[in-house]
Amino acid sequence: MAKITFITSDKETIIVEGTSGSVMQLAVDNNVQGIDGDCGGVCSCATCHVHVAPEHVEKTGKASEIEQDMLELDDNVSEYSRLCCQLEISDQLDGVVLTVAK
Amino acid sequence: MTENSTKIKVCIVIGASHAGVNFAFSLRKEGWEGAIILFDKDPTLPYHRPPLSKAYLTSNDTIEKNALKSLESYEKSNITLNLGVSVNSINRSEKNIILGNGTIQAYDTLVIATGARPIIPPIKGIDTANTMYPLRTAKDVDDIRTAFNKSIDKRVVVIGGGYIGLETAASLKKMGGKVTILEREERVLARVTAPEMSHFFQRLHTQNGVDVFTNKNVTGIDTQDGVHTIRCSDDSVYEADIIIVGVGVHVNTELATQAALDIKNGIQVDTTARTNDQDIYAIGDCTFHYNPHYDQFIRLESVQNAVDQAKVAAMAICDKNPIYDAIPWFWSDQYDIKLQMVGLSTGYTDTLIRKEEGENTKFSLWYFNGDTLLAVDAVNNAKAYVLGTKFIKENKKIDKAKLVDPSVPFKPVNLLVD
Ligand SMILES: Cc1cc2nc3c(=O)[nH]c(=O)nc-3n(C[C@H](O)[C@H](O)[C@H](O)COP(=O)(O)OP(=O)(O)OC[C@H]3O[C@@H](n4cnc5c(N)ncnc54)[C@H](O)[C@@H]3O)c2cc1C
Ligand code: FES
């Protein structure tokens, strides 16, 4: 079980709990604005871009090569960027705060 | 207040898949306060279709894992989902639709998102081939899995070497099938990619143990004791326990045709996704629409088009004056290859291949019309895909010599003509 906090671009804070599946699916199921997940979670659409709170990068890990490549030319990319379809929900993610990218 | 202005408005959506579902949520987000009612004849909670031929086929997952949205999210957004209900007709003068059970449902705004259905080619004997399946719905996949698990020899013939055929072949191979692809054209993916890409994929399948035969026009199927004998026009014969057909789609335009809406190669819509009836919109695979970037009328079969056109229609209905002007994109996953495509290659005059140093299965194919970049097919190369997207969107001119030189780092500054 992991409690995950999303902060949307309208500064809305949504706290949800998940047990399995991807963080993208959790966000989509809870209508988190700005996370669309159009490709269903296969790193093809980049509509699931979030910034991990710097202090939580340890829990999520860094973006993989394909995530970095997909985001390379994105105006809002940062060293904390992740495509959250690549984050599997597990106890390890408990407490992470993710800001939805613009 | 008159009765009319206090009445809640009703938006009806026919078809609850990528286009219809994304439309419903976008409409709510854009501020529509009235009712939103979705109808689909498929009884399953709406799901992602791309995984059907890819990860979902090879997994033991239930379809709920691939749901577009959870059931609760429809409730939260006050969207009414009617599944397992077909719509039989549209009555434009009365502004209502008639359901399969005869019920009449009135609308203020109607959205047609009926998509497309697989073509079952008129091959002699195909209707008596009991284990023959198209692949479009969750039920198709369940049927294929069941037949496949029951089969002892697991010989599969895939008729059609398009994306769905190739992906299904790769998945069934992974599951332990003996798979043969029969393609009518002289190469696989003939209608959608340049020869270089077709040859790459043909080789990929062969290397993975799938037999690929081209110039094979299937003329007859004879089924006896559960075994299909598939005959081609050149008299070659293949045996199979299961047949998959992936030879393209029919657009579901019947409702629109019967309602006398304008139809070309799909339901004709303007740049706001509106049909020639001002209260009726159409979105997704079923539409024939104008693409401003390419100055062409097109019909697309892709998630990108379904989702983006859905958003445009929602904005238009909420008076936000959008224009549908998107660069198409698409992907395909086969074995450990990820293909990402952007743009429209129709009318290309030449192609260039960019290879990456020390990599065999990482490259990209760039389609040009003279100096204009039209499209990019990127194989295991997301960087090429995003660069291509940017260059196409911004109409950038590319230094072709630098593009094909793997020693030139893949950065926009290095590749553009100053
Ligand atoms: C196996 C497979 C793999 C694919 N892979 C990819 C991919 O990798 N990338 C990609 O971008 N695209 C892919 N696609 C294409 C993508 O899935 C389609 O473009 C997308 O589903 C189009 O969405 P749509 O809502 O317009 O139409 P559809 O998904 O066809 O949905 C139309 C819906 O309308 C319903 N309907 C039709 N008529 C009626 C009626 N009279 N009454 C009630 N309901 C009705 C149907 O039941 C259906 O659910 C794939 C498709 C398939 C089948
Ligand atoms: S959902 Fe498409 S990249 Fe994450």
Coordinates of C-alpha atoms and ligand atoms in Angstrom, one line a residue:
Chain A
M1 CA 0.0 0.0 0.0
A2 CA 1.3 3.4 -0.9
K3 CA -0.1 6.8 -0.3
I4 CA 0.7 9.1 -3.2
T5 CA 0.2 12.9 -3.4
F6 CA -0.4 14.6 -6.8
I7 CA -0.2 18.4 -7.1
T8 CA -1.8 19.5 -10.3
S9 CA -1.0 22.7 -12.3
D10 CA -4.1 24.3 -10.7
K11 CA -2.4 23.7 -7.4
E12 CA -4.9 21.1 -6.4
T13 CA -3.6 18.5 -4.1
I14 CA -4.9 15.0 -4.5
I15 CA -3.9 12.2 -2.1
V16 CA -4.7 8.7 -3.1
E17 CA -3.8 5.2 -2.0
G18 CA -2.9 2.4 -4.3
T19 CA -1.7 -1.2 -3.9
S20 CA -0.7 -2.3 -7.4
G21 CA -0.5 -1.2 -11.0
S22 CA 1.3 2.0 -12.3
V23 CA 1.2 5.4 -10.7
M24 CA -0.2 6.7 -14.1
Q25 CA -3.2 4.3 -13.8
L26 CA -3.8 5.4 -10.2
A27 CA -3.8 9.1 -11.4
V28 CA -6.1 8.4 -14.3
D29 CA -8.6 6.5 -12.1
N30 CA -8.7 9.4 -9.7
N31 CA -9.2 12.0 -12.4
V32 CA -5.9 13.8 -11.7
Q33 CA -5.9 16.6 -14.2
G34 CA -2.9 16.6 -16.6
I35 CA -2.2 12.9 -16.4
D36 CA -3.9 11.4 -19.5
G37 CA -1.9 8.1 -20.0
D38 CA -3.0 8.0 -23.7
C39 CA -0.7 5.1 -24.7
G40 CA -1.8 3.0 -21.8
G41 CA 1.7 3.0 -20.1
V42 CA 4.2 2.0 -22.7
C43 CA 6.4 5.1 -22.9
S44 CA 4.9 6.3 -26.2
C45 CA 2.9 9.4 -25.4
A46 CA 4.6 11.3 -22.6
T47 CA 1.2 12.4 -21.3
C48 CA 2.0 11.1 -17.8
H49 CA 4.9 13.5 -17.0
V50 CA 5.5 14.4 -13.3
H51 CA 8.2 16.0 -11.2
V52 CA 9.2 14.0 -8.2
A53 CA 9.8 16.0 -5.0
P54 CA 13.6 16.2 -4.8
E55 CA 13.6 14.5 -1.4
H56 CA 11.7 11.5 -2.8
V57 CA 13.9 10.7 -5.8
E58 CA 15.4 8.0 -3.7
K59 CA 12.1 6.2 -3.5
T60 CA 11.2 6.5 -7.2
G61 CA 14.6 6.3 -8.8
K62 CA 15.8 8.3 -11.8
A63 CA 14.2 8.4 -15.2
S64 CA 15.3 5.5 -17.5
E65 CA 16.9 6.2 -20.9
I66 CA 13.7 6.0 -22.9
E67 CA 11.9 8.4 -20.4
Q68 CA 14.8 10.8 -20.7
D69 CA 14.7 10.6 -24.5
M70 CA 11.0 11.1 -24.6
L71 CA 11.3 14.2 -22.5
E72 CA 14.5 15.6 -23.8
L73 CA 12.9 18.4 -25.8
D74 CA 10.1 19.1 -23.4
D75 CA 10.1 22.7 -22.2
N76 CA 9.3 21.6 -18.6
V77 CA 11.8 18.8 -18.2
S78 CA 13.8 18.7 -15.0
E79 CA 16.2 16.4 -13.3
Y80 CA 13.2 15.2 -11.2
S81 CA 11.1 14.3 -14.3
R82 CA 9.5 10.9 -14.6
L83 CA 6.9 9.3 -16.9
C84 CA 4.8 8.0 -14.1
C85 CA 3.5 5.0 -16.1
Q86 CA 7.0 3.6 -15.4
L87 CA 6.5 3.8 -11.6
E88 CA 5.0 0.6 -10.2
I89 CA 3.1 1.1 -7.0
S90 CA 4.7 -0.6 -4.0
D91 CA 5.3 0.1 -0.4
Q92 CA 8.5 1.8 -1.4
L93 CA 6.5 4.7 -3.0
D94 CA 4.6 5.4 0.2
G95 CA 4.6 9.1 0.9
V96 CA 5.9 10.4 -2.4
V97 CA 4.8 13.8 -3.7
L98 CA 4.5 14.2 -7.5
T99 CA 3.9 17.5 -9.2
V100 CA 2.1 17.1 -12.5
A101 CA 4.1 18.7 -15.3
K102 CA 2.6 21.5 -17.4
Chain B
M1 CA -37.3 31.7 -17.7
T2 CA -38.7 29.6 -20.5
E3 CA -39.0 25.9 -20.1
N4 CA -36.2 25.4 -22.6
S5 CA -33.5 27.3 -20.8
T6 CA -34.1 25.6 -17.5
K7 CA -34.1 22.1 -19.0
I8 CA -30.8 20.3 -18.5
K9 CA -29.0 19.8 -21.8
V10 CA -28.2 16.3 -22.9
C11 CA -25.1 15.2 -24.8
I12 CA -25.3 11.7 -26.2
V13 CA -22.2 9.8 -27.3
I14 CA -22.4 6.7 -29.5
G15 CA -19.4 4.5 -29.0
A16 CA -17.4 4.4 -25.7
S17 CA -13.8 3.6 -26.6
H18 CA -10.8 5.9 -27.0
A19 CA -12.6 8.7 -28.7
G20 CA -16.0 8.5 -26.9
V21 CA -14.6 8.1 -23.4
N22 CA -11.9 10.8 -23.7
F23 CA -14.6 13.1 -25.2
A24 CA -16.9 12.6 -22.2
F25 CA -14.3 13.4 -19.7
S26 CA -13.0 16.4 -21.7
L27 CA -16.5 17.8 -22.1
R28 CA -17.0 17.7 -18.3
K29 CA -13.6 19.4 -17.8
E30 CA -14.5 22.1 -20.3
G31 CA -17.5 23.0 -18.1
W32 CA -20.5 21.2 -19.7
E33 CA -23.1 21.1 -16.9
G34 CA -25.7 18.9 -18.6
A35 CA -26.0 15.2 -18.8
I36 CA -23.4 13.1 -20.6
I37 CA -24.6 9.7 -21.7
L38 CA -22.4 7.1 -23.4
F39 CA -23.7 4.1 -25.3
D40 CA -21.6 1.1 -26.5
K41 CA -22.7 -2.3 -27.7
D42 CA -19.5 -3.8 -26.2
P43 CA -20.5 -5.0 -22.6
T44 CA -17.0 -4.5 -21.2
L45 CA -15.8 -1.5 -19.2
P46 CA -14.1 0.6 -21.9
Y47 CA -10.5 -0.5 -22.4
H48 CA -7.2 0.4 -24.2
R49 CA -7.2 -1.4 -27.6
P50 CA -3.4 -1.2 -28.4
P51 CA -2.4 -3.8 -25.8
L52 CA -4.9 -6.3 -27.2
S53 CA -2.5 -7.5 -29.8
K54 CA 0.6 -6.8 -27.6
A55 CA 1.1 -7.1 -23.9
Y56 CA -2.6 -8.1 -23.0
L57 CA -2.6 -11.0 -25.4
T58 CA 0.5 -12.6 -23.9
S59 CA -0.5 -11.9 -20.3
N60 CA -3.0 -13.6 -18.0
D61 CA -4.4 -10.2 -17.1
T62 CA -8.1 -9.5 -17.0
I63 CA -9.3 -6.7 -19.2
E64 CA -10.0 -4.5 -16.2
K65 CA -6.2 -3.9 -15.9
N66 CA -6.4 -2.2 -19.2
A67 CA -9.5 -0.1 -18.5
L68 CA -9.4 3.4 -19.9
K69 CA -11.0 4.7 -16.7
S70 CA -12.2 3.1 -13.5
L71 CA -15.9 2.7 -13.1
E72 CA -15.8 5.1 -10.1
S73 CA -14.3 7.9 -12.2
Y74 CA -17.4 7.9 -14.5
E75 CA -19.5 8.2 -11.4
K76 CA -17.4 11.0 -10.0
S77 CA -17.6 12.9 -13.2
N78 CA -21.3 12.2 -13.5
I79 CA -21.0 10.5 -16.8
T80 CA -23.6 7.8 -17.5
L81 CA -22.1 4.7 -19.1
N82 CA -24.5 2.4 -20.9
L83 CA -22.7 -0.8 -22.0
G84 CA -24.0 -3.7 -24.0
V85 CA -26.5 -1.3 -25.7
S86 CA -26.5 -0.7 -29.4
V87 CA -27.8 2.3 -31.1
N88 CA -30.0 1.5 -34.1
S89 CA -30.7 4.9 -35.7
I90 CA -30.4 8.6 -35.5
N91 CA -33.4 10.8 -36.1
R92 CA -32.1 14.3 -36.8
S93 CA -35.4 16.1 -37.2
E94 CA -36.6 14.9 -33.8
K95 CA -33.1 15.1 -32.3
N96 CA -33.2 11.7 -30.8
I97 CA -31.6 8.2 -31.2
I98 CA -33.3 4.8 -31.1
L99 CA -31.7 2.1 -29.1
G100 CA -31.6 -1.7 -29.9
N101 CA -34.5 -2.3 -27.5
G102 CA -36.6 0.4 -29.1
T103 CA -36.1 3.0 -26.4
I104 CA -36.0 6.6 -27.7
Q105 CA -33.4 8.9 -26.2
A106 CA -33.4 12.7 -26.9
Y107 CA -30.3 14.7 -27.4
D108 CA -29.3 18.4 -27.6
T109 CA -25.8 17.5 -28.9
L110 CA -24.8 14.1 -30.4
V111 CA -21.3 12.8 -30.8
I112 CA -20.7 9.8 -33.1
A113 CA -17.6 7.8 -32.1
T114 CA -18.4 4.5 -33.7
G115 CA -14.9 3.7 -34.9
A116 CA -14.4 0.8 -37.2
R117 CA -14.7 -3.0 -37.4
P118 CA -12.5 -5.6 -38.9
I119 CA -13.0 -6.7 -42.4
I120 CA -13.7 -10.4 -42.8
P121 CA -12.6 -10.9 -46.4
P122 CA -14.9 -12.9 -48.6
I123 CA -12.7 -16.0 -48.8
K124 CA -14.4 -19.2 -49.7
G125 CA -14.9 -21.3 -46.5
I126 CA -14.0 -18.5 -44.1
D127 CA -17.5 -18.6 -42.5
T128 CA -17.2 -22.3 -41.6
A129 CA -13.7 -21.9 -40.2
N130 CA -14.6 -22.2 -36.5
T131 CA -11.3 -21.0 -35.0
M132 CA -10.9 -18.0 -37.2
Y133 CA -10.7 -14.6 -35.3
P134 CA -10.3 -10.9 -36.1
L135 CA -8.7 -8.8 -33.4
R136 CA -10.5 -5.7 -32.3
T137 CA -12.2 -6.4 -29.0
A138 CA -11.5 -7.8 -25.6
K139 CA -13.7 -10.7 -26.5
D140 CA -11.7 -11.5 -29.6
V141 CA -8.6 -11.8 -27.4
D142 CA -10.3 -14.0 -24.9
D143 CA -11.5 -16.3 -27.7
I144 CA -8.0 -16.4 -29.3
R145 CA -6.4 -17.2 -25.9
T146 CA -9.0 -19.9 -25.2
A147 CA -8.5 -21.5 -28.6
F148 CA -4.8 -21.2 -28.4
N149 CA -4.6 -22.8 -25.0
K150 CA -6.8 -25.7 -26.1
S151 CA -4.9 -26.3 -29.3
I152 CA -2.2 -29.0 -29.1
D153 CA -0.2 -28.1 -32.2
K154 CA -0.7 -24.4 -31.9
R155 CA -0.2 -23.7 -35.6
V156 CA -1.4 -20.2 -36.4
V157 CA -1.8 -18.6 -39.8
V158 CA -2.1 -14.8 -39.7
I159 CA -3.8 -13.4 -42.8
G160 CA -2.5 -9.9 -43.3
G161 CA 0.9 -8.4 -42.5
G162 CA -0.2 -5.0 -41.2
Y163 CA 0.6 -3.7 -37.7
I164 CA -2.2 -5.8 -36.0
G165 CA -1.2 -8.9 -37.9
L166 CA 2.5 -8.5 -37.1
E167 CA 1.9 -7.7 -33.5
T168 CA -0.4 -10.7 -33.1
A169 CA 2.1 -12.9 -34.8
A170 CA 4.9 -11.7 -32.4
S171 CA 2.7 -12.3 -29.3
L172 CA 1.5 -15.7 -30.4
K173 CA 5.1 -16.7 -31.1
K174 CA 6.1 -15.6 -27.7
M175 CA 3.3 -17.8 -26.3
G176 CA 4.8 -20.8 -28.0
G177 CA 2.8 -20.8 -31.3
K178 CA 4.1 -22.0 -34.7
V179 CA 3.2 -18.9 -36.6
T180 CA 3.0 -18.1 -40.4
I181 CA 2.1 -14.7 -41.8
L182 CA 0.5 -14.6 -45.3
E183 CA 0.6 -11.1 -46.9
R184 CA -1.0 -10.3 -50.2
E185 CA 1.3 -7.4 -51.2
E186 CA 4.9 -7.9 -52.1
R187 CA 6.0 -6.7 -48.6
V188 CA 4.5 -6.4 -45.1
L189 CA 3.3 -3.0 -44.0
A190 CA 3.2 -2.0 -47.6
R191 CA 0.5 0.6 -47.2
V192 CA 2.1 2.4 -44.2
T193 CA 5.9 2.4 -44.4
A194 CA 8.7 2.6 -46.9
P195 CA 10.3 -0.6 -48.2
E196 CA 13.3 -0.3 -45.8
M197 CA 11.0 -0.5 -42.8
S198 CA 9.0 -3.4 -44.3
H199 CA 12.2 -5.4 -44.9
F200 CA 13.4 -4.7 -41.3
F201 CA 10.2 -6.1 -39.9
Q202 CA 10.1 -9.0 -42.2
R203 CA 13.6 -9.9 -41.1
L204 CA 12.8 -9.4 -37.5
H205 CA 9.9 -11.9 -37.7
T206 CA 12.0 -14.4 -39.6
Q207 CA 14.8 -14.2 -37.0
N208 CA 12.2 -14.8 -34.3
G209 CA 11.0 -18.0 -36.0
V210 CA 7.9 -16.7 -37.7
D211 CA 7.4 -17.7 -41.4
V212 CA 6.6 -14.6 -43.5
F213 CA 5.3 -15.2 -47.0
T214 CA 4.4 -12.3 -49.3
N215 CA 2.5 -12.2 -52.6
K216 CA 0.1 -14.6 -51.0
N217 CA -3.5 -14.1 -52.0
V218 CA -5.6 -16.5 -49.9
T219 CA -8.5 -17.9 -52.0
G220 CA -10.0 -20.7 -49.9
I221 CA -10.1 -22.3 -46.4
D222 CA -11.2 -25.8 -45.9
T223 CA -11.8 -26.9 -42.3
Q224 CA -11.9 -30.6 -41.3
D225 CA -11.6 -32.0 -37.8
G226 CA -10.5 -28.7 -36.4
V227 CA -7.7 -28.2 -38.9
H228 CA -7.8 -25.5 -41.5
T229 CA -6.2 -25.9 -44.9
I230 CA -5.5 -22.5 -46.3
R231 CA -5.1 -22.2 -50.1
C232 CA -3.5 -19.3 -52.0
S233 CA -3.9 -18.3 -55.6
D234 CA -0.5 -19.7 -56.5
D235 CA -1.7 -23.1 -55.2
S236 CA 0.4 -23.1 -52.1
V237 CA -1.2 -24.6 -49.1
Y238 CA -0.8 -23.9 -45.3
E239 CA -2.3 -25.8 -42.4
A240 CA -3.4 -24.1 -39.2
D241 CA -5.3 -24.8 -36.0
I242 CA -6.1 -21.1 -35.6
I243 CA -6.5 -18.4 -38.2
I244 CA -6.2 -14.7 -37.4
V245 CA -7.4 -12.1 -39.9
G246 CA -5.9 -8.6 -39.9
V247 CA -6.6 -7.2 -43.3
G248 CA -8.0 -3.8 -42.4
V249 CA -11.3 -2.2 -41.3
H250 CA -14.7 -1.1 -42.4
V251 CA -15.6 2.3 -41.0
N252 CA -18.8 2.3 -38.9
T253 CA -20.6 4.9 -40.9
E254 CA -24.0 3.2 -41.2
L255 CA -25.7 5.3 -38.6
A256 CA -24.4 8.5 -40.2
T257 CA -25.3 7.4 -43.7
Q258 CA -28.8 6.5 -42.7
A259 CA -29.1 10.0 -41.1
A260 CA -27.9 11.5 -44.4
L261 CA -24.8 13.1 -42.9
D262 CA -22.0 13.8 -45.3
I263 CA -19.7 10.8 -45.8
K264 CA -16.5 10.4 -47.7
N265 CA -13.9 7.9 -46.6
G266 CA -15.5 8.2 -43.1
I267 CA -17.9 10.8 -41.6
Q268 CA -16.9 14.2 -43.0
V269 CA -16.2 16.7 -40.2
D270 CA -14.8 20.3 -40.1
T271 CA -11.8 21.4 -38.1
T272 CA -13.9 21.5 -35.0
A273 CA -15.0 17.9 -35.5
R274 CA -18.6 19.0 -36.5
T275 CA -20.6 17.2 -39.2
N276 CA -22.8 19.0 -41.6
D277 CA -25.5 19.0 -38.9
Q278 CA -24.6 21.7 -36.4
D279 CA -25.7 19.6 -33.4
I280 CA -23.8 16.5 -34.4
Y281 CA -20.1 15.9 -34.1
A282 CA -18.0 12.9 -35.0
I283 CA -14.6 11.9 -33.6
G284 CA -11.9 9.1 -33.9
D285 CA -11.5 6.3 -36.4
C286 CA -14.8 7.0 -38.0
T287 CA -14.0 10.5 -39.2
F288 CA -12.7 11.9 -42.5
H289 CA -11.1 15.3 -41.6
Y290 CA -8.8 18.0 -42.8
N291 CA -5.2 18.1 -41.5
P292 CA -3.9 21.7 -41.8
H293 CA -0.2 20.9 -41.5
Y294 CA -0.3 18.5 -44.4
D295 CA -3.1 20.3 -46.2
Q296 CA -4.9 17.0 -46.8
F297 CA -8.2 15.3 -46.0
I298 CA -7.5 12.1 -44.1
R299 CA -8.9 9.3 -42.0
L300 CA -6.7 8.0 -39.3
E301 CA -6.8 4.9 -37.1
S302 CA -4.9 5.9 -34.0
V303 CA -5.2 6.7 -30.3
Q304 CA -3.7 10.1 -30.9
N305 CA -6.4 11.0 -33.4
A306 CA -9.2 9.6 -31.2
V307 CA -8.0 11.5 -28.1
D308 CA -7.1 14.8 -29.8
Q309 CA -10.2 15.0 -31.9
A310 CA -12.2 14.2 -28.8
K311 CA -10.7 17.2 -27.0
V312 CA -11.4 19.4 -29.9
A313 CA -15.0 18.4 -30.1
A314 CA -15.4 19.0 -26.3
M315 CA -14.0 22.5 -26.6
A316 CA -16.1 23.3 -29.7
I317 CA -19.3 22.3 -27.9
C318 CA -18.3 24.5 -25.0
D319 CA -17.8 27.4 -27.4
K320 CA -14.0 27.6 -27.1
N321 CA -13.3 27.7 -30.9
P322 CA -10.6 25.1 -31.2
I323 CA -9.0 24.0 -34.5
Y324 CA -7.9 20.4 -35.0
D325 CA -4.3 20.8 -36.1
A326 CA -2.3 17.8 -34.8
I327 CA 0.7 16.0 -36.2
P328 CA -0.3 12.3 -36.2
W329 CA 1.7 9.8 -34.1
F330 CA 1.5 6.1 -33.6
W331 CA 3.5 3.3 -32.1
S332 CA 3.9 -0.5 -32.5
D333 CA 5.6 -3.0 -30.1
Q334 CA 6.9 -6.3 -31.5
Y335 CA 9.3 -8.6 -29.7
D336 CA 11.9 -6.2 -28.1
I337 CA 11.4 -3.6 -30.8
K338 CA 9.6 -0.4 -30.2
L339 CA 8.5 1.5 -33.3
Q340 CA 7.4 5.1 -32.9
M341 CA 6.1 7.0 -35.9
V342 CA 5.3 10.7 -36.3
G343 CA 3.9 12.6 -39.3
L344 CA 2.3 11.5 -42.6
S345 CA 4.6 10.1 -45.2
T346 CA 2.1 10.2 -48.1
G347 CA 3.7 11.8 -51.1
Y348 CA 7.3 11.4 -50.0
T349 CA 10.0 11.6 -52.7
D350 CA 12.9 10.2 -50.8
T351 CA 13.9 8.6 -47.5
L352 CA 17.1 8.7 -45.4
I353 CA 18.2 6.2 -42.8
R354 CA 20.0 7.4 -39.7
K355 CA 21.9 4.7 -37.9
E356 CA 23.4 5.0 -34.4
E357 CA 27.0 4.1 -33.8
G358 CA 27.4 0.6 -32.5
E359 CA 23.7 -0.2 -32.5
N360 CA 22.0 -2.7 -34.9
T361 CA 18.4 -2.3 -33.8
K362 CA 18.3 1.4 -33.1
F363 CA 17.8 3.6 -36.2
S364 CA 15.3 5.9 -37.8
L365 CA 13.8 6.4 -41.2
W366 CA 13.2 10.0 -42.3
Y367 CA 10.6 10.7 -45.1
F368 CA 11.1 13.9 -47.2
N369 CA 9.3 15.6 -50.0
G370 CA 12.3 17.5 -51.4
D371 CA 13.5 19.5 -48.4
T372 CA 10.4 19.2 -46.4
L373 CA 10.4 16.6 -43.6
L374 CA 7.1 14.7 -43.7
A375 CA 7.5 11.9 -41.2
V376 CA 9.9 9.8 -39.1
D377 CA 9.7 6.1 -38.2
A378 CA 12.0 5.5 -35.2
V379 CA 13.1 2.0 -34.2
N380 CA 14.1 1.8 -30.5
N381 CA 15.0 5.4 -30.8
A382 CA 12.7 7.7 -28.8
K383 CA 15.2 10.5 -29.4
A384 CA 14.7 10.4 -33.1
Y385 CA 11.0 10.4 -32.6
V386 CA 10.9 13.5 -30.4
L387 CA 13.4 15.3 -32.7
G388 CA 11.3 14.4 -35.7
T389 CA 8.2 15.6 -34.0
K390 CA 9.7 19.0 -33.2
F391 CA 11.2 19.4 -36.7
I392 CA 7.9 18.6 -38.4
K393 CA 5.8 20.8 -36.1
E394 CA 8.2 23.8 -36.6
N395 CA 8.7 23.2 -40.3
K396 CA 12.5 23.0 -39.8
K397 CA 14.9 22.4 -42.7
I398 CA 17.3 19.6 -42.0
D399 CA 20.9 19.2 -43.1
K400 CA 20.5 15.8 -44.7
A401 CA 24.3 15.0 -44.8
K402 CA 24.5 15.6 -41.1
L403 CA 21.4 13.7 -40.3
V404 CA 22.8 10.4 -41.8
D405 CA 26.2 10.9 -40.2
P406 CA 26.2 8.9 -36.9
S407 CA 29.2 10.8 -35.6
V408 CA 27.0 14.0 -35.5
P409 CA 25.3 13.9 -32.1
F410 CA 21.6 13.8 -32.3
K411 CA 20.7 17.4 -31.2
P412 CA 18.6 19.9 -32.9
V413 CA 21.4 22.5 -33.2
N414 CA 23.6 20.0 -35.1
L415 CA 21.0 19.0 -37.6
L416 CA 19.3 22.1 -38.8
V417 CA 20.2 24.2 -41.9
D418 CA 21.2 27.6 -40.6
Ligands
LIG1 C1 -5.3 -4.8 -31.9 C2 -5.2 -3.3 -32.1 C3 -4.0 -2.7 -31.8 C4 -3.8 -1.3 -32.0 N1 -2.6 -0.7 -31.7 C5 -2.5 0.6 -31.8 C6 -1.3 1.3 -31.4 O1 -0.3 0.7 -31.0 N2 -1.3 2.7 -31.4 C7 -2.3 3.4 -31.8 O2 -2.3 4.6 -31.8 N3 -3.5 2.8 -32.2 C8 -3.6 1.5 -32.2 N4 -4.8 0.9 -32.5 C9 -5.9 1.7 -33.1 C10 -6.7 2.3 -32.0 O3 -7.1 1.3 -31.0 C11 -7.9 3.0 -32.6 O4 -7.5 4.0 -33.4 C12 -8.9 3.5 -31.5 O5 -9.5 2.4 -30.8 C13 -10.0 4.3 -32.2 O6 -10.9 4.7 -31.2 P1 -12.4 5.1 -31.5 O7 -13.0 5.4 -30.2 O8 -12.4 6.1 -32.6 O9 -13.0 3.8 -32.2 P2 -13.2 2.3 -31.7 O10 -12.1 2.0 -30.7 O11 -13.4 1.4 -32.8 O12 -14.5 2.3 -30.8 C14 -15.8 2.5 -31.4 C15 -16.8 1.9 -30.4 O13 -18.1 2.2 -30.9 C16 -18.9 1.1 -30.6 N5 -20.1 1.2 -31.6 C17 -20.0 1.2 -32.9 N6 -21.2 1.2 -33.4 C18 -22.1 1.2 -32.4 C19 -23.5 1.3 -32.3 N7 -24.3 1.4 -33.4 N8 -24.1 1.3 -31.1 C20 -23.3 1.2 -30.0 N9 -21.9 1.2 -30.0 C21 -21.4 1.2 -31.2 C22 -18.0 -0.1 -30.7 O14 -18.5 -1.2 -30.0 C23 -16.7 0.4 -30.2 O15 -16.5 0.2 -28.8 C24 -5.0 -0.5 -32.4 C25 -6.2 -1.1 -32.7 C26 -6.3 -2.5 -32.5 C27 -7.6 -3.1 -32.7
FES2 S1 1.3 6.7 -20.4 FE1 2.2 7.1 -22.3 S2 4.2 7.5 -21.7 FE2 3.3 7.1 -19.8

